[in-house]
Amino acid sequence: ITLPKDLRLDVYCVNGNIDIDSIENNINLTLTNGNVILNEVSGSVESYATNGNIVCRMELPESGVCRLKTVNGNITLSVPESTSAGFSANITNGNISISNLTLNNSQSTPHQVTGILSDGNGTIDLDVVNGSIMVNRKY
């Protein structure tokens, strides 16, 4: 399906994958079984999955929110170095990896990493129960 780039999306799916490319507005996704792939998103994103991975390549607007949560799966988030957000990543069983991003005032435990990207204007909140979180700089 091809939609206008500035369309706000609210998607609910039980079984199957959600693949979204080149959206410049807010996205709200809920998925039970399947993977979420978000590519070249510019807007706030809230994505919840029960069984599946979430891959998100995005630009967070000023004061925007990126909230990604999955129970059984991995989260991979790619954002530009210029992203400004309070950052929180939480896992129960798995690993957290952050590469090529400057996280100021960072604090970490085996199950949580928090800190501030740039000025901290927006919010990035990542949660995984069983799986890993990988955050890296978008090129």
Tab-separated table of C-alpha atoms in Angstrom:
chain	number	residue	atom	x	y	z
A	1	ILE	CA	0.000	0.000	0.000
A	2	THR	CA	1.364	3.432	-0.881
A	3	LEU	CA	0.193	6.262	1.358
A	4	PRO	CA	1.039	9.972	1.673
A	5	LYS	CA	4.350	10.564	3.528
A	6	ASP	CA	2.686	12.797	6.128
A	7	LEU	CA	-0.100	10.392	7.100
A	8	ARG	CA	-0.423	9.532	10.796
A	9	LEU	CA	-0.457	5.749	11.206
A	10	ASP	CA	-2.224	3.615	13.806
A	11	VAL	CA	-1.708	-0.062	12.942
A	12	TYR	CA	-2.919	-3.125	14.852
A	13	CYS	CA	-1.951	-6.606	13.672
A	14	VAL	CA	-2.217	-10.068	15.242
A	15	ASN	CA	-0.138	-12.257	12.885
A	16	GLY	CA	2.219	-10.913	10.244
A	17	ASN	CA	4.927	-8.333	9.734
A	18	ILE	CA	4.577	-4.569	9.642
A	19	ASP	CA	6.980	-2.824	7.238
A	20	ILE	CA	6.805	0.975	6.974
A	21	ASP	CA	9.110	3.144	4.871
A	22	SER	CA	9.454	6.934	4.490
A	23	ILE	CA	6.779	8.349	6.810
A	24	GLU	CA	7.009	11.902	8.150
A	25	ASN	CA	4.431	11.775	10.935
A	26	ASN	CA	3.604	9.945	14.157
A	27	ILE	CA	3.259	6.161	14.177
A	28	ASN	CA	1.492	3.931	16.713
A	29	LEU	CA	1.854	0.152	16.181
A	30	THR	CA	0.638	-2.872	18.107
A	31	LEU	CA	1.633	-6.360	16.945
A	32	THR	CA	1.162	-9.773	18.538
A	33	ASN	CA	3.216	-12.146	16.325
A	34	GLY	CA	5.602	-10.811	13.704
A	35	ASN	CA	8.325	-8.252	13.103
A	36	VAL	CA	8.152	-4.472	12.836
A	37	ILE	CA	10.481	-2.757	10.378
A	38	LEU	CA	10.432	1.044	10.297
A	39	ASN	CA	12.749	2.685	7.777
A	40	GLU	CA	13.339	6.421	7.300
A	41	VAL	CA	10.696	7.514	9.795
A	42	SER	CA	10.573	11.129	10.924
A	43	GLY	CA	8.085	11.544	13.766
A	44	SER	CA	7.196	10.085	17.126
A	45	VAL	CA	6.965	6.286	17.222
A	46	GLU	CA	5.268	3.954	19.675
A	47	SER	CA	5.587	0.265	18.819
A	48	TYR	CA	4.556	-2.669	20.990
A	49	ALA	CA	5.177	-6.302	19.993
A	50	THR	CA	4.549	-9.499	21.920
A	51	ASN	CA	6.553	-11.970	19.817
A	52	GLY	CA	8.838	-10.352	17.285
A	53	ASN	CA	11.691	-7.997	16.552
A	54	ILE	CA	11.489	-4.239	16.131
A	55	VAL	CA	13.918	-2.559	13.751
A	56	CYS	CA	13.628	1.227	13.599
A	57	ARG	CA	15.716	3.665	11.551
A	58	MET	CA	14.432	7.136	12.369
A	59	GLU	CA	14.908	10.823	13.006
A	60	LEU	CA	13.295	11.923	16.255
A	61	PRO	CA	11.731	15.404	16.051
A	62	GLU	CA	12.373	17.944	18.810
A	63	SER	CA	10.382	16.859	21.889
A	64	GLY	CA	9.411	13.670	20.037
A	65	VAL	CA	8.935	10.256	21.617
A	66	CYS	CA	10.347	6.899	20.539
A	67	ARG	CA	8.864	4.132	22.683
A	68	LEU	CA	9.685	0.597	21.507
A	69	LYS	CA	8.723	-2.466	23.544
A	70	THR	CA	8.749	-6.200	22.851
A	71	VAL	CA	8.313	-9.221	25.097
A	72	ASN	CA	10.101	-11.880	23.017
A	73	GLY	CA	12.400	-10.353	20.429
A	74	ASN	CA	15.129	-7.811	19.793
A	75	ILE	CA	15.077	-4.056	19.317
A	76	THR	CA	17.466	-2.365	16.894
A	77	LEU	CA	17.280	1.437	16.823
A	78	SER	CA	19.311	3.707	14.524
A	79	VAL	CA	19.209	7.477	15.091
A	80	PRO	CA	21.391	10.394	13.920
A	81	GLU	CA	24.181	11.665	16.203
A	82	SER	CA	22.225	14.947	16.480
A	83	THR	CA	19.270	13.238	18.220
A	84	SER	CA	18.229	15.056	21.393
A	85	ALA	CA	16.495	12.837	23.954
A	86	GLY	CA	16.461	11.424	27.418
A	87	PHE	CA	17.433	7.783	26.895
A	88	SER	CA	16.368	4.641	28.743
A	89	ALA	CA	16.923	1.012	27.705
A	90	ASN	CA	15.694	-1.842	29.919
A	91	ILE	CA	15.961	-5.621	29.531
A	92	THR	CA	15.079	-8.589	31.705
A	93	ASN	CA	16.967	-11.358	29.851
A	94	GLY	CA	19.485	-10.268	27.221
A	95	ASN	CA	22.019	-7.546	26.423
A	96	ILE	CA	22.092	-3.811	25.741
A	97	SER	CA	24.572	-2.453	23.202
A	98	ILE	CA	25.075	1.208	22.235
A	99	SER	CA	27.570	2.136	19.522
A	100	ASN	CA	28.751	5.343	17.843
A	101	LEU	CA	26.475	7.605	19.920
A	102	THR	CA	27.459	9.973	22.726
A	103	LEU	CA	25.371	9.228	25.807
A	104	ASN	CA	25.929	11.909	28.449
A	105	ASN	CA	25.397	11.342	32.192
A	106	SER	CA	25.065	7.642	31.443
A	107	GLN	CA	24.375	5.086	34.118
A	108	SER	CA	24.290	1.385	33.452
A	109	THR	CA	23.555	-1.880	35.170
A	110	PRO	CA	23.345	-5.317	33.547
A	111	HIS	CA	19.629	-4.664	32.936
A	112	GLN	CA	19.396	-0.918	32.279
A	113	VAL	CA	21.201	1.930	30.525
A	114	THR	CA	20.082	5.548	30.963
A	115	GLY	CA	21.508	8.867	29.874
A	116	ILE	CA	21.022	11.911	27.684
A	117	LEU	CA	21.587	12.330	23.971
A	118	SER	CA	22.513	15.941	23.091
A	119	ASP	CA	20.161	18.324	24.998
A	120	GLY	CA	17.654	15.664	26.078
A	121	ASN	CA	14.600	17.353	24.518
A	122	GLY	CA	12.791	14.191	23.407
A	123	THR	CA	12.315	10.730	24.864
A	124	ILE	CA	13.697	7.350	23.837
A	125	ASP	CA	12.327	4.472	25.929
A	126	LEU	CA	13.234	0.895	24.962
A	127	ASP	CA	12.067	-2.247	26.785
A	128	VAL	CA	12.684	-5.954	26.113
A	129	VAL	CA	11.806	-8.905	28.341
A	130	ASN	CA	13.565	-11.718	26.415
A	131	GLY	CA	16.021	-10.454	23.796
A	132	SER	CA	18.569	-7.731	23.179
A	133	ILE	CA	18.617	-4.000	22.541
A	134	MET	CA	21.036	-2.532	20.003
A	135	VAL	CA	21.241	1.227	19.468
A	136	ASN	CA	23.543	2.819	16.927
A	137	ARG	CA	24.182	5.943	14.937
A	138	LYS	CA	22.263	6.257	11.682
A	139	TYR	CA	24.522	7.198	8.761
